[in-house]
Structure formats: structure tokens, C-alpha cells
Short mmCIF file of C-alpha atoms in Angstrom, two decimals:
data_model
loop_
_atom_site.label_atom_id
_atom_site.label_comp_id
_atom_site.label_asym_id
_atom_site.label_seq_id
_atom_site.Cartn_x
_atom_site.Cartn_y
_atom_site.Cartn_z
CA UNK A 269 128.30 91.48 135.32
CA UNK A 270 131.31 93.81 135.13
CA UNK A 271 133.76 94.05 132.24
CA UNK A 272 137.35 94.95 133.19
CA UNK A 273 136.34 96.58 136.52
CA UNK A 274 138.67 99.50 137.26
CA UNK A 275 140.33 99.38 133.82
CA UNK A 276 139.30 101.39 130.73
CA UNK A 277 141.40 99.50 128.16
CA UNK A 278 139.65 96.76 126.14
CA UNK A 279 142.86 95.16 124.84
CA UNK A 280 142.47 92.46 127.52
CA UNK A 281 139.37 90.67 128.80
CA UNK A 282 138.23 90.09 132.37
CA UNK A 283 134.56 89.53 133.18
CA UNK A 284 133.38 89.50 136.79
CA UNK A 285 130.01 87.83 137.46
CA UNK A 286 128.75 88.38 141.00
CA UNK A 287 125.74 86.49 142.40
CA UNK A 288 124.42 87.71 145.77
CA UNK A 289 122.35 85.40 147.95
CA UNK A 290 120.58 85.88 151.32
CA UNK A 291 123.82 85.44 153.28
CA UNK A 292 126.57 84.75 150.75
CA UNK A 293 128.11 85.79 147.43
CA UNK A 294 129.41 83.71 144.52
CA UNK A 295 132.13 85.19 142.30
CA UNK A 296 132.95 84.02 138.77
CA UNK A 297 135.99 85.73 137.23
CA UNK A 298 136.36 84.84 133.53
CA UNK A 299 139.41 85.97 131.61
CA UNK A 300 141.42 85.40 128.43
CA UNK A 301 144.63 86.88 129.86
CA UNK A 302 146.91 83.97 129.10
CA UNK A 303 144.92 80.77 128.66
CA UNK A 304 141.11 81.24 129.01
CA UNK A 305 140.16 80.55 132.62
CA UNK A 306 137.51 81.08 135.25
CA UNK A 307 138.02 81.57 138.99
CA UNK A 308 135.17 80.42 141.23
CA UNK A 309 135.10 81.92 144.72
CA UNK A 310 132.34 81.40 147.31
CA UNK A 311 132.10 83.75 150.29
CA UNK A 312 129.85 83.91 153.34
CA UNK A 313 129.33 87.67 153.03
CA UNK A 314 126.75 89.55 150.95
CA UNK A 315 129.16 92.47 150.56
CA UNK A 316 132.35 90.67 149.48
CA UNK A 317 134.04 92.39 146.54
CA UNK A 318 136.71 91.75 143.90
CA UNK A 319 140.02 93.62 144.04
CA UNK A 320 142.40 93.90 141.05
CA UNK A 321 145.82 95.49 140.72
CA UNK A 322 145.87 95.87 136.93
CA UNK A 323 149.48 96.96 136.64
CA UNK A 324 150.62 93.87 138.51
CA UNK A 325 148.12 91.59 136.71
CA UNK A 326 149.54 92.52 133.32
CA UNK A 327 153.14 92.24 134.48
CA UNK A 328 155.38 89.13 134.19
CA UNK A 329 154.82 88.49 137.94
CA UNK A 330 151.04 88.69 138.51
CA UNK A 331 150.91 86.75 141.82
CA UNK A 332 148.70 88.60 144.29
CA UNK A 333 147.12 90.88 141.68
CA UNK A 334 143.60 89.50 142.29
CA UNK A 335 141.93 89.15 145.71
CA UNK A 336 138.55 89.07 147.44
CA UNK A 337 137.65 91.48 150.27
CA UNK A 338 137.30 90.62 153.07
CA UNK A 339 139.66 87.59 152.83
CA UNK A 340 138.11 86.06 155.97
CA UNK A 341 134.76 85.66 154.15
CA UNK A 342 136.14 83.16 151.60
CA UNK A 343 134.72 79.66 152.04
CA UNK A 344 136.10 77.96 148.95
CA UNK A 345 137.89 78.83 145.74
CA UNK A 346 138.88 76.90 142.62
CA UNK A 347 139.74 77.49 138.97
CA UNK A 348 139.04 75.88 135.59
CA UNK A 349 141.49 76.56 132.77
CA UNK A 350 141.07 75.73 129.07
CA UNK A 351 144.66 75.21 128.04
CA UNK A 352 145.04 73.57 124.63
CA UNK A 353 143.22 72.19 121.60
CA UNK A 354 144.72 69.13 119.90
CA UNK A 355 143.89 67.98 116.39
CA UNK A 356 144.59 64.46 115.17
CA UNK A 357 143.51 61.90 112.60
CA UNK A 358 143.93 58.15 112.34
CA UNK A 359 146.26 56.79 109.70
CA UNK A 360 145.64 53.55 107.82
CA UNK A 361 147.77 51.76 110.41
CA UNK A 362 145.25 52.93 113.08
CA UNK A 363 147.92 55.12 114.62
CA UNK A 364 146.92 58.62 115.71
CA UNK A 365 148.61 61.39 113.71
CA UNK A 366 148.77 64.60 115.75
CA UNK A 367 149.12 68.01 114.14
CA UNK A 368 150.83 71.00 115.85
CA UNK A 369 148.93 71.89 119.03
CA UNK A 370 146.83 75.03 119.39
CA UNK A 371 148.05 76.60 122.65
CA UNK A 372 145.20 78.84 123.80
CA UNK A 373 147.55 81.06 125.80
CA UNK A 374 149.03 82.16 122.45
CA UNK A 375 145.68 83.22 120.97
CA UNK A 376 144.62 86.77 120.19
CA UNK A 377 141.20 87.51 121.71
CA UNK A 378 138.54 89.98 120.59
CA UNK A 379 137.03 92.42 123.08
CA UNK A 380 134.28 90.77 125.11
CA UNK A 381 132.64 94.16 125.57
CA UNK A 382 131.13 93.91 122.06
CA UNK A 383 129.29 90.67 122.95
CA UNK A 384 128.31 91.44 126.54
CA UNK A 385 124.55 91.11 127.07
CA UNK A 386 123.47 92.24 130.55
CA UNK A 387 119.85 91.18 129.96
CA UNK A 388 120.59 87.61 128.87
CA UNK A 389 123.66 87.47 131.17
CA UNK A 390 125.83 86.28 128.29
CA UNK A 391 129.26 87.09 126.85
CA UNK A 392 131.61 85.55 124.29
CA UNK A 393 135.39 85.21 124.22
CA UNK A 394 136.41 84.82 120.55
CA UNK A 395 139.99 84.20 119.49
CA UNK A 396 142.37 83.16 116.74
CA UNK A 397 146.00 82.01 116.91
CA UNK A 398 148.58 84.81 116.96
CA UNK A 399 150.51 82.72 114.40
CA UNK A 400 148.62 80.52 111.94
CA UNK A 401 151.10 79.04 109.44
CA UNK A 402 148.58 76.46 108.15
CA UNK A 403 145.89 79.11 107.52
CA UNK A 404 143.26 76.97 109.29
CA UNK A 405 141.81 80.02 111.05
CA UNK A 406 141.73 82.28 107.98
CA UNK A 407 137.91 82.00 107.86
CA UNK A 408 137.26 80.62 111.32
CA UNK A 409 137.54 81.20 115.05
CA UNK A 410 137.46 79.53 118.44
CA UNK A 411 135.11 80.82 121.14
CA UNK A 412 134.00 80.32 124.73
CA UNK A 413 130.43 81.51 125.32
CA UNK A 414 129.57 82.24 128.93
CA UNK A 415 126.07 82.31 130.44
CA UNK A 416 125.08 83.11 134.03
CA UNK A 417 121.74 82.17 135.61
CA UNK A 418 119.46 83.96 138.07
CA UNK A 419 117.24 80.94 138.81
CA UNK A 420 116.85 77.21 138.24
CA UNK A 421 115.71 75.97 134.86
CA UNK A 422 116.66 74.11 131.71
CA UNK A 423 118.32 75.36 128.54
CA UNK A 424 116.17 75.18 125.42
CA UNK A 425 118.85 74.32 122.84
CA UNK A 426 120.42 70.88 122.96
CA UNK A 427 121.85 69.37 125.09
CA UNK A 428 119.24 71.09 127.32
CA UNK A 429 121.33 71.13 130.49
CA UNK A 430 119.50 71.45 133.80
CA UNK A 431 120.92 74.37 135.80
CA UNK A 432 120.52 76.20 139.12
CA UNK A 433 121.25 79.75 140.26
CA UNK A 434 124.53 78.42 141.72
CA UNK A 435 125.87 77.51 138.28
CA UNK A 436 126.99 79.01 134.97
CA UNK A 437 127.38 77.57 131.48
CA UNK A 438 130.38 77.63 129.18
CA UNK A 439 130.10 76.64 125.51
CA UNK A 440 133.19 75.72 123.51
CA UNK A 441 132.72 76.55 119.80
CA UNK A 442 134.85 75.89 116.72
CA UNK A 443 133.36 77.69 113.72
CA UNK A 444 134.78 77.72 110.20
CA UNK A 445 138.18 76.36 111.25
CA UNK A 446 139.65 74.31 108.39
CA UNK A 447 140.74 70.83 109.53
CA UNK A 448 144.30 69.83 108.68
CA UNK A 449 143.35 66.23 107.87
CA UNK A 450 140.66 64.35 105.94
CA UNK A 451 139.13 62.91 109.12
CA UNK A 452 140.32 65.27 111.84
CA UNK A 453 139.14 65.00 115.41
CA UNK A 454 139.62 67.66 118.07
CA UNK A 455 140.53 67.39 121.74
CA UNK A 456 140.04 70.12 124.37
CA UNK A 457 142.35 70.01 127.38
CA UNK A 458 140.72 71.23 130.61
CA UNK A 459 142.70 71.77 133.82
CA UNK A 460 141.48 72.44 137.37
CA UNK A 461 143.25 74.05 140.33
CA UNK A 462 142.25 72.95 143.83
CA UNK A 463 143.30 73.81 147.36
CA UNK A 464 145.06 71.31 149.63
CA UNK A 465 142.65 68.68 150.96
CA UNK A 466 140.37 68.79 147.91
CA UNK A 467 140.41 66.02 145.29
CA UNK A 468 138.91 65.88 141.80
CA UNK A 469 136.85 62.84 140.76
CA UNK A 470 135.25 61.96 137.43
CA UNK A 471 131.74 60.49 137.67
CA UNK A 472 129.55 58.94 135.00
CA UNK A 473 125.78 58.56 135.37
CA UNK A 474 123.55 56.74 132.90
CA UNK A 475 119.77 57.00 132.56
CA UNK A 476 117.12 55.41 130.34
CA UNK A 477 115.45 58.82 130.06
CA UNK A 478 116.70 60.78 127.01
CA UNK A 479 113.65 63.03 126.69
CA UNK A 480 115.63 66.29 126.80
CA UNK A 481 118.73 65.06 124.93
CA UNK A 482 117.61 62.39 122.44
CA UNK A 483 119.86 59.31 122.03
CA UNK A 484 122.25 60.53 124.77
CA UNK A 485 122.05 58.49 127.97
CA UNK A 486 125.27 59.49 129.76
CA UNK A 487 126.07 62.48 131.96
CA UNK A 488 129.63 63.14 133.14
CA UNK A 489 130.65 65.25 136.12
CA UNK A 490 134.07 66.36 137.30
CA UNK A 491 133.49 67.03 141.00
CA UNK A 492 135.74 68.50 143.69
CA UNK A 493 135.35 66.66 146.99
CA UNK A 494 136.71 67.58 150.40
CA UNK A 495 138.84 64.72 151.70
CA UNK A 496 137.80 65.49 155.28
CA UNK A 497 134.02 65.53 154.92
CA UNK A 498 133.50 63.95 151.45
CA UNK A 499 131.22 66.87 150.60
CA UNK A 500 131.05 68.12 147.00
CA UNK A 501 132.38 71.67 146.72
CA UNK A 502 132.21 72.39 142.97
CA UNK A 503 131.58 70.66 139.66
CA UNK A 504 132.01 70.71 135.90
CA UNK A 505 129.17 68.75 134.26
CA UNK A 506 128.42 67.84 130.64
CA UNK A 507 126.47 65.44 128.46
CA UNK A 508 128.45 62.94 126.40
CA UNK A 509 127.77 64.79 123.17
CA UNK A 510 128.68 67.79 121.04
CA UNK A 511 126.82 69.22 118.06
CA UNK A 512 127.70 70.27 114.53
CA UNK A 513 125.16 73.07 114.03
CA UNK A 514 124.29 76.49 115.46
CA UNK A 515 120.71 75.24 115.86
CA UNK A 516 121.47 71.69 117.03
CA UNK A 517 119.20 68.76 116.27
CA UNK A 518 119.52 65.08 117.06
CA UNK A 519 121.11 64.31 113.67
CA UNK A 520 123.83 66.94 114.33
CA UNK A 521 125.25 64.88 117.20
CA UNK A 522 129.06 64.59 117.41
CA UNK A 523 130.47 61.86 119.61
CA UNK A 524 132.13 63.13 122.80
CA UNK A 525 134.55 61.09 124.90
CA UNK A 526 136.49 61.86 128.06
CA UNK A 527 140.01 60.61 128.50
CA UNK A 528 140.93 59.83 132.11
CA UNK A 529 141.51 62.48 134.75
CA UNK A 530 145.19 62.80 135.67
CA UNK A 531 147.37 64.85 137.97
CA UNK A 532 149.07 67.43 135.74
CA UNK A 533 152.69 68.48 135.87
CA UNK A 534 151.58 71.83 134.55
CA UNK A 535 152.08 75.53 135.30
CA UNK A 536 149.58 78.21 134.18
CA UNK A 537 150.75 80.77 131.62
CA UNK A 538 152.62 83.81 132.93
CA UNK A 539 149.79 86.35 132.81
CA UNK A 540 146.84 84.21 133.79
CA UNK A 541 144.31 85.14 136.46
CA UNK A 542 144.98 81.77 138.09
CA UNK A 543 148.50 82.76 139.11
CA UNK A 544 147.26 86.23 140.00
CA UNK A 545 144.83 84.76 142.56
CA UNK A 546 146.52 81.57 143.81
CA UNK A 547 150.09 82.90 143.63
CA UNK A 548 153.26 80.99 142.83
CA UNK A 549 152.07 77.87 144.69
CA UNK A 550 150.10 76.48 141.74
CA UNK A 551 151.45 72.99 141.07
CA UNK A 552 152.99 72.65 144.55
CA UNK A 553 150.77 74.09 147.28
CA UNK A 554 147.71 73.72 145.06
CA UNK A 555 146.77 70.61 143.08
CA UNK A 556 146.44 70.74 139.30
CA UNK A 557 144.46 68.05 137.45
CA UNK A 558 143.74 67.75 133.75
CA UNK A 559 141.29 65.91 131.54
CA UNK A 560 141.05 65.65 127.74
CA UNK A 561 137.65 65.79 126.07
CA UNK A 562 137.63 64.57 122.46
CA UNK A 563 135.06 65.24 119.74
CA UNK A 564 134.44 63.22 116.60
CA UNK A 565 132.50 60.25 115.28
CA UNK A 566 133.90 56.95 114.16
CA UNK A 567 135.15 58.48 110.91
CA UNK A 568 135.47 62.12 112.01
CA UNK A 569 133.43 63.39 109.04
CA UNK A 570 130.74 65.36 110.90
CA UNK A 571 132.98 68.37 111.47
CA UNK A 572 134.60 67.93 108.04
CA UNK A 573 131.20 68.49 106.39
CA UNK A 574 129.77 71.29 108.53
CA UNK A 575 132.86 73.08 109.88
CA UNK A 576 131.07 73.70 113.18
CA UNK A 577 131.45 72.16 116.64
CA UNK A 578 129.71 73.14 119.86
CA UNK A 579 130.18 71.55 123.30
CA UNK A 580 128.37 72.80 126.43
CA UNK A 581 129.27 72.30 130.08
CA UNK A 582 127.85 73.51 133.37
CA UNK A 583 130.07 74.65 136.24
CA UNK A 584 129.22 75.85 139.70
CA UNK A 585 129.22 75.30 143.43
CA UNK A 586 127.88 72.37 145.47
CA UNK A 587 126.30 69.24 144.06
CA UNK A 588 125.74 69.11 140.28
CA UNK A 589 122.06 69.15 139.24
CA UNK A 590 120.48 65.72 138.80
CA UNK A 591 117.89 64.91 136.17
CA UNK A 592 114.82 63.04 137.36
CA UNK A 593 112.12 61.31 135.35
CA UNK A 594 109.71 63.89 133.96
CA UNK A 595 105.91 63.53 134.45
CA UNK A 596 105.60 62.64 130.75
CA UNK A 597 108.07 59.75 131.04
CA UNK A 598 106.49 58.58 134.31
CA UNK A 599 103.06 58.55 132.62
CA UNK A 600 104.36 56.59 129.63
CA UNK A 601 106.06 54.08 131.92
CA UNK A 602 102.90 53.74 134.03
CA UNK A 603 100.78 53.02 130.94
CA UNK A 604 103.39 50.72 129.39
CA UNK A 605 103.85 48.68 132.57
CA UNK A 606 100.41 49.12 134.10
CA UNK A 607 98.35 47.94 131.11
CA UNK A 608 99.94 44.45 130.84
CA UNK A 609 99.78 44.04 134.62
CA UNK A 610 96.13 45.01 134.62
CA UNK A 611 95.33 42.60 131.80
CA UNK A 612 97.21 39.82 133.59
CA UNK A 613 95.31 40.48 136.80
CA UNK A 614 91.90 40.51 135.08
CA UNK A 615 92.78 37.36 133.13
CA UNK A 616 93.80 35.55 136.29
CA UNK A 617 90.52 36.45 138.01
CA UNK A 618 88.47 35.17 135.04
CA UNK A 619 90.38 31.87 135.03
CA UNK A 620 89.77 31.38 138.76
CA UNK A 621 86.06 32.12 138.37
CA UNK A 622 85.79 29.71 135.45
CA UNK A 623 87.42 26.93 137.46
CA UNK A 624 84.86 27.30 140.24
CA UNK A 625 81.93 26.70 137.88
CA UNK A 626 80.77 23.05 137.48
CA UNK A 627 79.20 22.10 134.23
CA UNK A 628 76.81 19.02 133.96
CA UNK A 629 74.35 17.64 131.30
CA UNK A 630 72.13 15.98 133.94
CA UNK A 631 69.28 17.48 135.95
CA UNK A 632 69.68 17.43 139.73
CA UNK A 633 67.69 14.65 141.55
CA UNK A 634 65.57 15.62 144.51
#
């Protein structure tokens, strides 16, 4: 993990996470220059490196300021951008009342260097609006916590996402932000940038096994598929839940819904790493899609009471991890289904044996 490689000023944030495999390298470039974003680049070289022209990156025309050497080693690249946070509440007429939008490209971000943990492979981008006329952020903040992984495993805190070494986690956190309504709900807008010939699809998978995330039976995945081979190139995966506590428990669950994936008529902010890498073709040569993820229960009171919201998602390359039935659940199912079947089988055998017996009150005659 490298913070602002080649730049000594901490007034801006760029975090480069590099994962080297036997014959390839995965690059994650996180940044809060403009709207918070992450570039994902997969290369077929163990020695591929990140190049940055900082003067150009921080200028009004950043196109071409970020590149990967050698360019011929790049297999696939994409970007995920967290653009806006909406806040709304439902009026008595059941109409949605929207408050002024929080544009994340207008936020002021703290230095990530203070939160960088090379041992745990974690960092945190914390920000507040540059202008806050309502005073909602006077005692609060918005953050994106980033975690990289060296091996496969499962997170301990809820929602206990299953991860691989080809993935990273991002956690969206609202802490102490005063809602502007009595039953406010929040919506996070997430945009993706894909190359020509790659399409985004939203998938939903349901399972009866909620062992690791109690009461949550749905997993959603935003996957990038090649239109030529139908192979999955990258993913953004999350459970259909958020939590209202720093140490989440089942009762801290906040309902999470995804509003349909749409093609976005959208251009990244001027100084974003997305334009620096993909150039001026974003929105024309490259495809931009957007999805809204909303948080809040039926009455929106969970956040109102606790003033804390946390939503976790996994992003990475290839197929998203799939949960399978654990040995514990398989054992429970075997006992639950096997015991009645065994009793039925034994009962049937006893009935058949009883029918074969002939009962008589008379003695046999020679």
C-alpha cells in the first residue's frame, strides 16, 4: 500500500494498493480527488507499475495523468465512483421530499495518511461538505473505509462478507450526521465506468442459509460481463442490509434496497482519477452506469435514534465469491430431514412384518 506515491503533500489523497500474483498484478487506486473513486486494473505482468503526473493530475485537464507501465500488460480496467448522497423523507401524502443533495466531489477530505494501517491493510477517507448551511455535519462526518486482503476468508463483523485475495472491501459510514427530517432516509449513488464491449448487470441471489448474516437472505452483485465471451470481469457485491452501530448486531439492521441500474448521462468531476486514467472519452468511448442504494426502515427511525449508518460492499476481479452451506447447516438439515425419514422407514418395516403374521385361537390339527 502506497500513499500519494511520488508526492509529499498530504492535501490530497491517493492510495495505491498493489497485489502481486504468480504471473499477474492487480492494481487498486483509491482517491478522493474530486468524487471518491477507485480504479481497478488487472495486468498480466508481475512487474507492472503505476505512473502519475501529479502536476497534470491536479490541473483542470487531468486526462492522461495516470497510467500503468507497461501499457501492453493491461488485461482489463474499470472504475467505481461514489458520486452523491441523497436525503429524503416521506410526507403525509406519501410523496418523497428530497433535501439538497450532498455532492461528494464538493467535500473536504482529511489526510488518509493518519488512518493508514499497513499491517491490517486498511485506510479511511473521511470528509465533510465544504459548505454546510444546514449544520448537519457540525458533529458528524462521512467516510469510506478501505480494506485489502492477502488471502481468502470471511469478515468477522456483520455482514460477514466472504472474500478472496482478488477482492477488497469498502465500507460507507455516516456517523453523527444530523438528519434534516424526522424520518430521513439516505441514498448513495454509485457509478461504474466500463470499456467498450463490457456491460454491467445487477444480479440477486437468495439463500435459506443466514448463518453468517442473521435474517438476511439476499445477496446482490453488480457484475461486469464481456459481451463477446459472457465472462465476468469484475464485481461489486453486497448483502441487502446496513447497520446502525459500530459493533453491529442483528437488531441494528437497517433495510437496504437497490434502485435499478441505469445508463448514466454523467461526466466525472474535473479532477478525478477516472478522467486522469480513461481520458476525455468517459461517457462516449466508455460506458457509464449508475445505481442508487437506499438505506432506511419502513419509518426511517433507526438512523434517527443512533445517528450511525454502515454499509459494506466487496469489489474485485473475476467472479464474485459464492456462499455455500456450511458443515453446521448441512448437519442440522441432515438431522432435521433424516430423522423423520428414518422413523418413516422403520415404521413401514414394522407394519409390513405385522401384516405377515397370522393370529389364530385354534390349535393346528395334525
